[in-house]
Coordinates of C-alpha atoms and ligand atoms in Angstrom, one line a residue:
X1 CA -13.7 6.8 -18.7
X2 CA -16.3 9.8 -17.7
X3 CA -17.7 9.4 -14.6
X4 CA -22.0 9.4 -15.0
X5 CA -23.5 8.8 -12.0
X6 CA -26.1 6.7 -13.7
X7 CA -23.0 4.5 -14.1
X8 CA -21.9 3.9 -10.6
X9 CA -21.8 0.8 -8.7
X10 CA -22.9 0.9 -4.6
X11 CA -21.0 -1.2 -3.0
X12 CA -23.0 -2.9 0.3
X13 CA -20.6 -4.1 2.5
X14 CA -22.3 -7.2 4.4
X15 CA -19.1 -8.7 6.2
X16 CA -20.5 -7.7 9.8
X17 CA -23.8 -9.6 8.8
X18 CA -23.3 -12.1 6.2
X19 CA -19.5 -12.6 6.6
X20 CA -19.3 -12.7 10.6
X21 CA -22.4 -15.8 10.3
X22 CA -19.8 -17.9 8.9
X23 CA -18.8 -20.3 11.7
X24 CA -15.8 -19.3 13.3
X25 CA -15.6 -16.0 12.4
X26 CA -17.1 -14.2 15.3
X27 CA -15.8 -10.8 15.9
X28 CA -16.4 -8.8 19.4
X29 CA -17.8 -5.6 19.6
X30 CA -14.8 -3.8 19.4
X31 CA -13.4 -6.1 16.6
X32 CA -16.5 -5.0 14.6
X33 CA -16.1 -1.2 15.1
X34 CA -12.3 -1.1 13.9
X35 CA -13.6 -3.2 10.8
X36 CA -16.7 -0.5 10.6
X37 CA -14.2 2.4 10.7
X38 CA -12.0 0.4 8.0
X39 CA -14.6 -0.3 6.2
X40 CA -15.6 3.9 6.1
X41 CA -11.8 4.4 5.2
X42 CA -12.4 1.8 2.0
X43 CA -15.6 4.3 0.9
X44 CA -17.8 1.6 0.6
X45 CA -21.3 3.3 0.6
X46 CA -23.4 1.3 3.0
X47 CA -22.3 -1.3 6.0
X48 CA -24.4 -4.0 7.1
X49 CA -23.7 -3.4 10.9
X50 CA -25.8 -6.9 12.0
X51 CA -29.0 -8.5 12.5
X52 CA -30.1 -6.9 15.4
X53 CA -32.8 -9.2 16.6
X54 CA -30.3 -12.2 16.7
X55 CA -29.0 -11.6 20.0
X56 CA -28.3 -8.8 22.2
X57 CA -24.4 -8.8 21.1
X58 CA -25.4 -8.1 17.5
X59 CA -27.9 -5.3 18.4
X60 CA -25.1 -3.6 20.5
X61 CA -22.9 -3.5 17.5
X62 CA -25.4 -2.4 15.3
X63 CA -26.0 0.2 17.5
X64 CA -22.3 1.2 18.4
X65 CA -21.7 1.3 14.7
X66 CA -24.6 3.3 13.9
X67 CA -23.1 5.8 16.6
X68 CA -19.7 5.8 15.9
X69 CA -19.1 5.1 12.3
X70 CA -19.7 8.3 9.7
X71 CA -19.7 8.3 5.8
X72 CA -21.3 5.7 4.9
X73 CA -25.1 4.4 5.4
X74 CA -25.8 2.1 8.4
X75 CA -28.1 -1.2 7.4
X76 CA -29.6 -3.3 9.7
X77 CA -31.4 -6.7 8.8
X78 CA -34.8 -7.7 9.6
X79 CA -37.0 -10.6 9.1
X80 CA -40.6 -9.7 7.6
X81 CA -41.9 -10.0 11.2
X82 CA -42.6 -6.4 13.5
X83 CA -40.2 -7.6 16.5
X84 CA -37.6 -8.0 13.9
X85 CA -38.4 -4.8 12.0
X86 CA -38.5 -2.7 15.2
X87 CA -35.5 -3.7 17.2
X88 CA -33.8 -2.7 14.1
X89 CA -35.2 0.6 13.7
X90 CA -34.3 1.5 17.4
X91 CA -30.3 -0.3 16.1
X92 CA -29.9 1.7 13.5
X93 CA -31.4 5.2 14.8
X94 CA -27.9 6.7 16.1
X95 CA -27.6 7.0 12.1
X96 CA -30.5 9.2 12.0
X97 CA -31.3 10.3 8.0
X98 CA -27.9 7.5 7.1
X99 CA -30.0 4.4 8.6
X100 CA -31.6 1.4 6.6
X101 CA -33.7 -1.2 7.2
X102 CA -33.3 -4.1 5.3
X103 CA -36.1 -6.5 5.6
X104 CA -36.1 -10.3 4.2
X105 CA -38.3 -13.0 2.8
X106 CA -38.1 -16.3 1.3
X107 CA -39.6 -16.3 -2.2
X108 CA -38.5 -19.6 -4.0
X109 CA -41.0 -22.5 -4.2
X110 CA -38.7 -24.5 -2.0
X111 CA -38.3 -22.5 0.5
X112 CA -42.5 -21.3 0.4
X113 CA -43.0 -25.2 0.6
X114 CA -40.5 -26.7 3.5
X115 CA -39.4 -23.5 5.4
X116 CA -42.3 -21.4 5.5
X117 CA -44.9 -23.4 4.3
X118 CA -46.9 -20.6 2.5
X119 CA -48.7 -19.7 -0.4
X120 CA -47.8 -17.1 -2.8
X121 CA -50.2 -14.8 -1.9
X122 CA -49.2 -15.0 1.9
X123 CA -45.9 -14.1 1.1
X124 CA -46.7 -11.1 -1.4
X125 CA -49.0 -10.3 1.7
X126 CA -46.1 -10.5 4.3
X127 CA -43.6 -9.0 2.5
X128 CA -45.7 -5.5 1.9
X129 CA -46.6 -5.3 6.0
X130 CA -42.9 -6.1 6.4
X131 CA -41.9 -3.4 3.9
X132 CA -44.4 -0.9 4.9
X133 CA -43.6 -1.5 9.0
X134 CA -40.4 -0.4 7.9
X135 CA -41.2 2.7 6.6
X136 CA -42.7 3.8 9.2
X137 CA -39.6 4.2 11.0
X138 CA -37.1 4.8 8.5
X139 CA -37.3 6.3 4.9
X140 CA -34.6 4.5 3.6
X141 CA -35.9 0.4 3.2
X142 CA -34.3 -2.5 1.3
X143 CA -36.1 -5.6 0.6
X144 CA -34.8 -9.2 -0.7
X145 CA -36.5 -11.9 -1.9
X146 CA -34.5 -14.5 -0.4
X147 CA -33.3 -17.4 -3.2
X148 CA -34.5 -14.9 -5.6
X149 CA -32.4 -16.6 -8.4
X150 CA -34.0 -19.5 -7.7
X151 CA -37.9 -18.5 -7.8
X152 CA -39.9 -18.5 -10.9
X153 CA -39.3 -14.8 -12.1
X154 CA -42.9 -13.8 -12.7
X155 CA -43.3 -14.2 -9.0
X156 CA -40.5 -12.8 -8.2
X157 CA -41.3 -9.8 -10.5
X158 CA -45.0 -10.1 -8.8
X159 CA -43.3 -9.7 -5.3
X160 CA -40.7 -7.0 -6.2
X161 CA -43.5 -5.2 -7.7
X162 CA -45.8 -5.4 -4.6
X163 CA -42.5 -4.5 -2.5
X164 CA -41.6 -1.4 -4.9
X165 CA -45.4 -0.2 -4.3
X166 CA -45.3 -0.6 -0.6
X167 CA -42.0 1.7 -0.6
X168 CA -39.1 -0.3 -0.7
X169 CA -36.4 2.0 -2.1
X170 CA -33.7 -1.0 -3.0
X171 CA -34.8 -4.2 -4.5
X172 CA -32.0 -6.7 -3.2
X173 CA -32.1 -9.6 -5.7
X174 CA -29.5 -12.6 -3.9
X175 CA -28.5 -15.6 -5.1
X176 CA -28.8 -17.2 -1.4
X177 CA -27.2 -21.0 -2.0
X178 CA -24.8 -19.8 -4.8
X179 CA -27.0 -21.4 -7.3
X180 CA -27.0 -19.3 -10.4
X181 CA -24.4 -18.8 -13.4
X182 CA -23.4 -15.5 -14.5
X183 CA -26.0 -15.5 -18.4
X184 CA -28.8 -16.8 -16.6
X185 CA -28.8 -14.4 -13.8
X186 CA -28.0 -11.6 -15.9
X187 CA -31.0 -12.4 -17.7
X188 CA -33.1 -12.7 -14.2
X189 CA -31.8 -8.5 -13.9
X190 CA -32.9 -7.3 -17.3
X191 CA -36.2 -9.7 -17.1
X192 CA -37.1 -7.7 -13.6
X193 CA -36.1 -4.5 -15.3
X194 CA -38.6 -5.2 -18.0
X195 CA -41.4 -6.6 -16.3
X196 CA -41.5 -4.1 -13.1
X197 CA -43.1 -1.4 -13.3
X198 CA -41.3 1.4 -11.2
X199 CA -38.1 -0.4 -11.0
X200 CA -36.4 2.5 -12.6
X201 CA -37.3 4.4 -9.7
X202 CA -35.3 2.1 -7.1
X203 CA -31.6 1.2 -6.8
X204 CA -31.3 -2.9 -7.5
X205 CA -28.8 -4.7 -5.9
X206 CA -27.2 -8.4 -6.3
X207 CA -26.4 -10.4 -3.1
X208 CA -24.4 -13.4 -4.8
X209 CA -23.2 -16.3 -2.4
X210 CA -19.7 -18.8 -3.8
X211 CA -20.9 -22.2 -3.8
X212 CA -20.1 -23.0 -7.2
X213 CA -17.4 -20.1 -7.1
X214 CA -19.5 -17.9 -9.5
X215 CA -20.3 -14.8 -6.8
X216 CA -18.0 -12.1 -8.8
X217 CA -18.7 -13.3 -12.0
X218 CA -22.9 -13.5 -11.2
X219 CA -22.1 -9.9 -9.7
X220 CA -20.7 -8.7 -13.0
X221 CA -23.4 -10.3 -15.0
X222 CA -25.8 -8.4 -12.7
X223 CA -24.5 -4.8 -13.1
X224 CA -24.2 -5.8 -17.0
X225 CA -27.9 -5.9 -16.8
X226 CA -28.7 -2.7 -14.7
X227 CA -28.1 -3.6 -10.9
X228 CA -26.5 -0.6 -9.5
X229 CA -25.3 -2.4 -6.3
X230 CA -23.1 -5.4 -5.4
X231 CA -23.6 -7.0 -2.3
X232 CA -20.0 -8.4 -0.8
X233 CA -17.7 -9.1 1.9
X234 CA -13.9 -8.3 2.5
X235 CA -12.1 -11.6 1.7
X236 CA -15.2 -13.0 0.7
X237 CA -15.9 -14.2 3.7
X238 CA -19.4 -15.6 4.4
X239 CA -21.4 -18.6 5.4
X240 CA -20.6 -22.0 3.5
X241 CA -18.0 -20.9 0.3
X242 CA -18.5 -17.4 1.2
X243 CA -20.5 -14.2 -0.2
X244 CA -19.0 -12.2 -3.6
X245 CA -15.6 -11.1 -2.6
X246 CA -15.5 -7.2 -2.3
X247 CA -11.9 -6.8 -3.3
X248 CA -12.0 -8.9 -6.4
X249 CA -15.1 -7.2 -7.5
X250 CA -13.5 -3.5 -7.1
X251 CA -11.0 -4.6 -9.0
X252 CA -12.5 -6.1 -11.5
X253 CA -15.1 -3.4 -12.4
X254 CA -12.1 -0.8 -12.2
X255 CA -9.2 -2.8 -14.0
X256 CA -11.8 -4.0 -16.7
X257 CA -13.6 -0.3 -17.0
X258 CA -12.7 -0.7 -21.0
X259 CA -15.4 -3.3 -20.9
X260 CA -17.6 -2.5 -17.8
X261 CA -18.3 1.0 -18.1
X262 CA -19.1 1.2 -15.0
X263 CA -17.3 2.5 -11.3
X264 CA -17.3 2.4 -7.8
X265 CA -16.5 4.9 -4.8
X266 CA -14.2 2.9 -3.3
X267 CA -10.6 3.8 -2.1
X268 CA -8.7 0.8 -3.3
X269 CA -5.6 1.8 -1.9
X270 CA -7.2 0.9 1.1
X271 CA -8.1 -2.7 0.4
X272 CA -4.7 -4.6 1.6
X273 CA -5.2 -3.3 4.7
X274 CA -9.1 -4.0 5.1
X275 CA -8.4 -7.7 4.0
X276 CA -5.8 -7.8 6.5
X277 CA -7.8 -6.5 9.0
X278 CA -10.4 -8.6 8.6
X279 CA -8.0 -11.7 8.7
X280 CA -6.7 -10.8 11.8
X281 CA -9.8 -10.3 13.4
X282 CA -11.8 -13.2 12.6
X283 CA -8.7 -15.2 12.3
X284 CA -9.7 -16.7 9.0
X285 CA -6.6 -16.3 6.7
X286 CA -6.8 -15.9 2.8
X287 CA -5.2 -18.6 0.6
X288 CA -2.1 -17.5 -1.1
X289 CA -3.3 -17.3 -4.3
X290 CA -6.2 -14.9 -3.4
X291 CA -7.2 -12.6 -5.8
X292 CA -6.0 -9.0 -5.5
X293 CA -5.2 -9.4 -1.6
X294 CA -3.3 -13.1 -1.0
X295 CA 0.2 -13.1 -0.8
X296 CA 0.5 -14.3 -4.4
X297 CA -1.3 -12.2 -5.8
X298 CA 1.9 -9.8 -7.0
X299 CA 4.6 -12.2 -7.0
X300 CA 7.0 -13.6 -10.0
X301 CA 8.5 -16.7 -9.4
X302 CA 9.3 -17.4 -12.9
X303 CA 12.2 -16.1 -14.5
X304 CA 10.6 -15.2 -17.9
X305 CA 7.9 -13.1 -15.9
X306 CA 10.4 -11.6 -13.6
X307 CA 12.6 -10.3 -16.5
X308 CA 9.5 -9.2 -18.2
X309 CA 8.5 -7.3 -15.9
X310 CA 11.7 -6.1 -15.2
X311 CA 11.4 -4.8 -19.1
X312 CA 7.9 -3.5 -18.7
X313 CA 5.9 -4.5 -15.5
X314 CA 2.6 -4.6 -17.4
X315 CA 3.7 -7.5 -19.7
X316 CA 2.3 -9.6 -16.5
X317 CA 1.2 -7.4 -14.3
X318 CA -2.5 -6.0 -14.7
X319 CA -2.8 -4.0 -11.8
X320 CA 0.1 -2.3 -9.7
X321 CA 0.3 -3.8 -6.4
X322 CA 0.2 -0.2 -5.0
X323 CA -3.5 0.3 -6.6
X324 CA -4.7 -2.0 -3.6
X325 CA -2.4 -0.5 -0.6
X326 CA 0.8 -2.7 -1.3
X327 CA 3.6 -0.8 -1.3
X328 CA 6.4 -3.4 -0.4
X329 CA 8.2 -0.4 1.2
X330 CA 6.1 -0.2 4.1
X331 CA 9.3 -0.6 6.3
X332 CA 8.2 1.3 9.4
X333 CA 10.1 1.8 13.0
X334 CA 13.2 0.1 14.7
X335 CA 13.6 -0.3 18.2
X336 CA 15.0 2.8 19.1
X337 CA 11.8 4.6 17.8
X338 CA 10.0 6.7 20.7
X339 CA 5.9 6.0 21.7
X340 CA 5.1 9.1 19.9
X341 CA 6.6 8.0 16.7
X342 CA 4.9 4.7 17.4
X343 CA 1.2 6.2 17.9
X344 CA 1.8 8.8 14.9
X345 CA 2.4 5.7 12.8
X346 CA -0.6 3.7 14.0
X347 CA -2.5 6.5 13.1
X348 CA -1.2 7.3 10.0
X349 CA -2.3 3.7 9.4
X350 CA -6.1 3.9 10.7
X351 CA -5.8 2.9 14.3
X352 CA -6.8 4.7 17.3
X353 CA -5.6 2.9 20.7
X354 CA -7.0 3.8 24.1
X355 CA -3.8 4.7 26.1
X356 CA -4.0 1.1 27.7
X357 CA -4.3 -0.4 24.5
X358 CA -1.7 1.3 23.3
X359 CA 0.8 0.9 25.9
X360 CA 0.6 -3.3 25.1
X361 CA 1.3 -2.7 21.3
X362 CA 3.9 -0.9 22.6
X363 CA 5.6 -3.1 25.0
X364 CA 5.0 -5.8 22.1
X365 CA 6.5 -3.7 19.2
X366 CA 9.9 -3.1 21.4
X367 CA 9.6 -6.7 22.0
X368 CA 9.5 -8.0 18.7
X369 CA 12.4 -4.5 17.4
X370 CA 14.1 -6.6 19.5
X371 CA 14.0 -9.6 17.5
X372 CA 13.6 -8.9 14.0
X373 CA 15.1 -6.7 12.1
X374 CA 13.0 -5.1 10.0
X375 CA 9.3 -4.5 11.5
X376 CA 6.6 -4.3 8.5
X377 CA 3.2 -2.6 8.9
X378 CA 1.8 -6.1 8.7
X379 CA 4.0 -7.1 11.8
X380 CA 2.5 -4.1 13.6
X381 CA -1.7 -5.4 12.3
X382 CA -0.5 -8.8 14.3
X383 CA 0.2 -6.7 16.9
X384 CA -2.7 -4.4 17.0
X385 CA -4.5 -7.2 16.5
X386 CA -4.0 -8.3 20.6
X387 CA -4.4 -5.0 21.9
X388 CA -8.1 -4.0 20.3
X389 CA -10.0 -7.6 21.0
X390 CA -12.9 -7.1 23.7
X391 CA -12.6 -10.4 24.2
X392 CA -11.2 -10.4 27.6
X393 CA -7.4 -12.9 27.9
X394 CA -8.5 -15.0 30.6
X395 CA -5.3 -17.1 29.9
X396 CA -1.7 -15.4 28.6
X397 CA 1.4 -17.4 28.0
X398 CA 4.0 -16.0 30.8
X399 CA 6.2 -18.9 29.6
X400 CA 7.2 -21.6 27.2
X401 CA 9.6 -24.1 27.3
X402 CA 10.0 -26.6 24.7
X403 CA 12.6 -29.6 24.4
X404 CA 12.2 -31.6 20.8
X405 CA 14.7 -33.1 18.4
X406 CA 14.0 -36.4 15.9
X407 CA 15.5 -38.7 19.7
X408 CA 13.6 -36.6 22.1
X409 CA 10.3 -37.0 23.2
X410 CA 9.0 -33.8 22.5
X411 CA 7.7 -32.2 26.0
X412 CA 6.9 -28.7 26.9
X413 CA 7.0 -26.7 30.2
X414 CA 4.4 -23.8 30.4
X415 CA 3.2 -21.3 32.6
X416 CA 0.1 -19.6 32.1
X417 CA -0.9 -16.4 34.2
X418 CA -4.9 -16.2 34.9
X419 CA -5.9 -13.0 36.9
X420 CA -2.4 -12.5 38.0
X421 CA -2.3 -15.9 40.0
X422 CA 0.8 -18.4 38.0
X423 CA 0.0 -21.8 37.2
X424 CA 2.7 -24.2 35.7
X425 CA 2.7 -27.9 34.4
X426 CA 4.7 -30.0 31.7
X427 CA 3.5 -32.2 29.3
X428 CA 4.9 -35.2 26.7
X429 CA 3.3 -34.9 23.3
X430 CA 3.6 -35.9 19.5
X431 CA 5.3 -32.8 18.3
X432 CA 6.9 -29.9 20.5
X433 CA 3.0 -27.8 19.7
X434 CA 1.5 -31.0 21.0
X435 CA 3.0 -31.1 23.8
X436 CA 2.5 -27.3 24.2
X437 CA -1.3 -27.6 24.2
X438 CA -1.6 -30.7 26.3
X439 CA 0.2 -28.8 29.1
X440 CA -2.4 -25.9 28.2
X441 CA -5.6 -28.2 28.6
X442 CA -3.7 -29.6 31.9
X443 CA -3.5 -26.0 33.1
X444 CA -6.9 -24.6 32.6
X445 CA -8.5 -27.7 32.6
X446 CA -9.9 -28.0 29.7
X447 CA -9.6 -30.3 26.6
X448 CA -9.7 -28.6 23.2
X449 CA -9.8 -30.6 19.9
X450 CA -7.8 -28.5 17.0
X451 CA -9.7 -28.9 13.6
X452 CA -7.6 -26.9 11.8
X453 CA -3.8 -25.5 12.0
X454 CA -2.5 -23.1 9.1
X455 CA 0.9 -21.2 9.6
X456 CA 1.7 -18.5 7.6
X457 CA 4.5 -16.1 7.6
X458 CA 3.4 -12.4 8.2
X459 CA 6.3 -10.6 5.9
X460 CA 9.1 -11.8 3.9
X461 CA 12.2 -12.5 5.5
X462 CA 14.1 -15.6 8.1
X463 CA 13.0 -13.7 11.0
X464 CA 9.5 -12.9 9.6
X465 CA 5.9 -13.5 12.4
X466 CA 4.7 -16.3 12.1
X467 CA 1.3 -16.5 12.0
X468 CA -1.0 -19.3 13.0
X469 CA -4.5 -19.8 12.6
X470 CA -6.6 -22.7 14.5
X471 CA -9.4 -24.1 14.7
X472 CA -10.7 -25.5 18.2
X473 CA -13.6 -27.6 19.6
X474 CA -13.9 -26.5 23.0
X475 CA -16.7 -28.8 24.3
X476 CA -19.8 -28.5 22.3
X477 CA -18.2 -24.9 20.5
X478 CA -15.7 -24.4 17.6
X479 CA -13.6 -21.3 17.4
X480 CA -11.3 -20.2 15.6
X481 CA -8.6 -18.3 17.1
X482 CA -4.7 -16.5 15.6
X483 CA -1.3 -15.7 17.8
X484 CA 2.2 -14.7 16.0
X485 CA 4.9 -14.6 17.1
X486 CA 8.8 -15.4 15.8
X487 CA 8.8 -18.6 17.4
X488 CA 6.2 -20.9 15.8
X489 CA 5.7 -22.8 18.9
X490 CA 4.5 -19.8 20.5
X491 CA 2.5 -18.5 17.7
X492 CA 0.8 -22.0 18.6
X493 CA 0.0 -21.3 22.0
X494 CA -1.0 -18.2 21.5
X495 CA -3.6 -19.1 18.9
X496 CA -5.0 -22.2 21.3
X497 CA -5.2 -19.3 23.8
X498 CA -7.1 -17.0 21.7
X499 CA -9.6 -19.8 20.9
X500 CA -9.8 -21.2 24.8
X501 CA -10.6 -17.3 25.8
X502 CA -13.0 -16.8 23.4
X503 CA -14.6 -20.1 24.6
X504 CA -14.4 -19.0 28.1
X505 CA -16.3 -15.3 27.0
X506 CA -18.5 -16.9 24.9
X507 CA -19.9 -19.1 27.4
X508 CA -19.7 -16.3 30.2
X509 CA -21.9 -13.9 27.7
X510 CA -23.7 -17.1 25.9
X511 CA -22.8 -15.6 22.8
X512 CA -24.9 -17.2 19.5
X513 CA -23.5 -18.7 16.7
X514 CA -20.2 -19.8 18.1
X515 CA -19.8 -22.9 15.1
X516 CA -22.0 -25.2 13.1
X517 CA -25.0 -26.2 15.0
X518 CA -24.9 -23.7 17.5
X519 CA -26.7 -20.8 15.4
X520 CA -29.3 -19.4 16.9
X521 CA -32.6 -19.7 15.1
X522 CA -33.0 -16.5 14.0
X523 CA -29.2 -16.4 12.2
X524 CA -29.9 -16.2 7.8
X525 CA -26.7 -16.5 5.3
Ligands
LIG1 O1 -28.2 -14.8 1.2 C1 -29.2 -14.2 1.4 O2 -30.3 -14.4 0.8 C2 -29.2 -13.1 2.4 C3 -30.3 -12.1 2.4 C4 -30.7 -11.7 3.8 C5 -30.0 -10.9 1.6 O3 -28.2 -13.0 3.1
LIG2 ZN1 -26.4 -14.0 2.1

C-alpha cells in the first residue's frame, strides 16, 4: 500500500490518563516515565501524560513527562473550567511547541440534565471560553464532547462547530460508557463530517471505551468514516472494561491494510514489550487469550495447526509473532555473564538504571542465573520491574519458611526487614500462602483482604517465574500489587508486599484514586 499522509492514523496514547484511572492500576512517578519513554519507543504520536489538576502527583508526572520524554506530543487534560485549563498549561510547558491541551465537556442530554444540570446553550457557551482559555496558552487544543456518541448529533455538530470556531484544532469525538456499535458510530463520523463546517480543517479523533467489547471495532468504523485518530491504551487498560486496546488496533489497521487503507506510525515490534511493561507496572495482567500480546496469542496446540504451520506458517497464522516484538529466541545471559554485559543488554532493551537501581537487578539476575536455567528477557522485565518503582519497600521478605503437605497444617515462618531493623513471627493458615500472609499482617500489623490472586508463569519452561498478581483491601484502599519469583509462595509474598507498600505510600503522600470510591472528584474515565 502507498503511504498518503491524508491516509494516516494518529495514534493518542491515553494509558497515563484514561488507563492509570482504572482502580488498581496506579503507577508512581517513575513507573509513568519508563512507560512514557516506551511509549516514545512504540512511535505513538501523542501521550496523554495526566490530568494535571487531579492532584499534585498527576501534575508532577505531567510535568516530568513533558520534560523528559521527546518525539511525540505531550497532552494534558482539562475540565472546561480556567484552574483546570491553567495548571495544565504550566504541566505541559516543558514540551514547549510539542504540548496540548485537551479540554472536556459533557454534551449528552443525560449528563446536561443530572451531572451538570445545564442548558444547551450554557454548555456551547462553556465549551468556547474553555476552548479559547486554552489557546491562549498553547496553540495546539483538543476538545471532546464527553458521551458524544450518546448526544443528539445536531447538537453535537452545533457544539463541535462552536469549538472548531473558537480554535480547537482536534475534535475528540468518545464513546465515554462504551455505548455505541461500530454502523452507528461510523455514521455519527461521516454525519459530523457533513454537517460541520471547517471540520476538514481539524484532525478528528475517536476515544472508544469496552463496555460492550466494541472499542476496536467502533475505532475501525470511525477511521472508515474520516477520523484520523484513535484514542487507546496499551492492554486496553482503562476504567470499567477498559478504553480501545492500542495493540489490537495497530494490528488490525496494519494486518487488514487490503481493506483499511489506512496506517499508523507505530513501531510494532515494539508492542510485546510495551504490553509487558505496562503489566508489570500496574500489575494488571492480560488474559491469555489476549489479542496480539497474551500468551496465546501465537501458540498451536492442535496438531492439524501445528503441522500446518509447519507446512506453511500462514495457513494459521496472520501475523508473525516477530511483527509485535516476539521473537521466542530472546534467550539472553547466564550467570557467568559480567555487569557490563548485563547493563548493555538492559539497554539494548529500553531501560536506563540509575547505578543503584541497577546494582538490585543485578544482585537479582545472578540470583535467579542461579536457579533457572535459561533467563528470558521477560524474566529480566520482572526483574526490572523491582528496581524502577518510586514506591518506596517499606517491607522486604528477608525470609520464608513454609511447612505444608495434604496431613500438615500448613504454617509459615517469616522475617520481614523494615528500615534495616528484623522482625519475625509464624503463623497457621489454610494453604502454605495463607499462612504466609497471616504472619505478614502479624508482622506489620496490618490486616489486608486479598480480592483477587492470578498466577501466571513468566516464560516457558519447569523452572519458569512465577508471576502473581493480587488484589488487596488494605483498610478503606484496594491495590493491586505483583512479585515473581521461582517459588510460588514467595511470588505470594512478594506481591502482598507490593500492595502493603504501596498502601503504606499512598497513605504517607495521600495519593487519590487508590480503588473504587476513593477517586477524587475531579478523576473523568
Ligand atoms: O471517556 C471520555 O469521555 C474521556 C474524555 C475525557 C475524552 O475520557
Ligand atoms: Zn475515556
Amino acid at each position: 500500500m502507498q503511504r498518503k499522509a491524508k491516509d494516516r492514523v494518529v495514534i493518542f496514547d491515553t494509558t497515563l490518563r484514561d488507563g492509570e484511572q482504572c482502580p488498581g492500576a496506579n503507577m508512581g512517578l517513575r513507573e509513568k516515565l519508563e512507560v512514557a519513554k516506551q511509549l516514545a519507543r512504540l512511535k505513538v504520536d501523542i501521550i496523554e501524560a495526566g490530568f494535571p489538576i487531579a492532584s499534585p502527583g498527576d501534575f508532577e508526572a505531567v510535568q516530568e513527562v513533558a520534560k523528559k520524554v521527546k518525539g511525540p506530543r505531550i497532552c494534558g487534560l482539562a475540565r472546561c473550567i480556567d484552574k483546570d485549563i491553567d495548571r495544565c498549561a504550566e504541566a505541559i510547558a516543558p514540551a514547549g511547541s510539542k504540548g496540548r491541551i485537551h479540554v472536556f465537556l459533557a454534551t449528552s442530554a443525560i449528563h446536561r440534565k443530572f451531572k451538570l444540570k445545564k442548558a444547551k446553550t450554557e454548555i456551547i457557551k462553556q465549551a468556547v471560553l474553555g476552548v479559547k482559555r486554552a489557546k491562549k496558552h498553547c496553540p495546539d487544543v483538543q476538545f471532546s464532547p464527553e458521551d458524544a456518541a450518546r448526544t443528539e448529533r445536531t447538537f453535537l455538530s452545533e457544539v463541535v462547530s462552536a469549538a472548531i470556531e473558537a480554535g480547537a484544532t482536534t475534535i475528540n469525538i468518545p464513546d465515554t460508557v462504551g455505548y455505541a456499535v461500530p454502523e452507528e458510530f461510523g455514521d455519527t463520523i461521516a454525519y459530523l463530517f457533513d454537517h460541520v463546517p471547517g471540520i476538514k480543517n481539524v484532525v478528528v479523533h475517536v476515544h472508544c471505551h469496552n463496555d460492550l467489547g466494541l472499542a476496536v471495532a467502533n475505532s475501525l468504523a470511525a477511521i472508515q468514516h474520516g477520523a484520523r485518530g484513535i484514542e487507546c491504551t496499551i492492554n486496553g487498560i482503562g476504567e470499567r472494561a477498559g478504553n480501545c486496546s492500542l495493540e489490537e488496533v495497530v494490528m488490525a489497521i496494519r494486518t487488514r491494510s487490503d481493506a483499511i487503507n489506512l496506517w499508523t506510525g507505530i513501531h510494532t515490534r515494539e508492542l510485546f514489550r510495551s504490553s509487558r511493561l505496562v503489566t508489570q507496572l500496574t500489575g494488571m495482567a492480560v488474559q491469555r487469550n489476549k489479542a496480539i500480546v497474551g500468551a496465546n496469542a501465537f501458540a498451536h496446540e492442535a496438531g492439524i495447526h501445528q503441522d500446518g504451520m509447519l507446512k506453511e506458517r500462514t495457513t494459521y497464522e496472520i501475523m508473525a509473532p516477530e511483527d509485535v516484538g516476539i521473537s521466542g529466541t530472546d534467550l539472553v545471559l547466564g550467570k557467568h555473564s559480567g555487569r557490563h554485559a548485563f547493563k548493555a543488554h538492559l539497554q539494548k532493551m529500553g531501560f536506563t538504571l540509575k547505578p543503584k537501581e541497577l546494582e538490585g537487578a543485578y544482585a537479582a539476575f545472578i540470583k535467579l542465573a542461579d536457579k533457572k536455567k535459561t533467563v528470558y528477557d521477560d524474566d529480566i522485565v520482572a526483574i526490572i520491574q523491582e528496581q524502577v518503582s518510586d514506591i518506596p519497600s517499606v517491607y522486604t521478605l528477608d525470609y520464608l519458611h513454609v511447612s505444608t503437605g495434604s496431613t500438615t497444617i500448613p504454617t509459615a515462618t517469616v522475617r520481614l526487614k523494615k528500615d534495616e531493623k528484623i522482625s519475625s513471627d509464624a503463623a497457621c493458615g489454610d494453604g502454605p500462602v495463607d499462612a504466609t500472609l497471616k504472619t505478614i499482617d502479624r508482622i506489620a500489623g496490618v490486616q489486608g483482604r486479598m480480592l483477587d490472586f492470578s498466577l501466571q508463569a513468566v516464560t516457558q519452561g519447569k523452572d519458569a517465574l512465577g508471576e502473581v498478581s493480587m488484589r488487596v483491601t488494605f483498610g478503606d484502599q484496594t491495590l493491586t500489587g505483583k512479585g515473581s519469583s521461582t517459588d510460588i509462595v514467595e511470588a505470594g509474598a512478594k506481591a502482598y508486599l507490593n500492595c502493603l507498600n504501596r498502601y503504606l505510600y499512598s497513605k504517607k503522600k495521600r495519593l487519590p484514586r487508590q480503588g473504587r470510591g476513593h477517586k477524587s472528584k475531579e478523576t473523568k474515565s
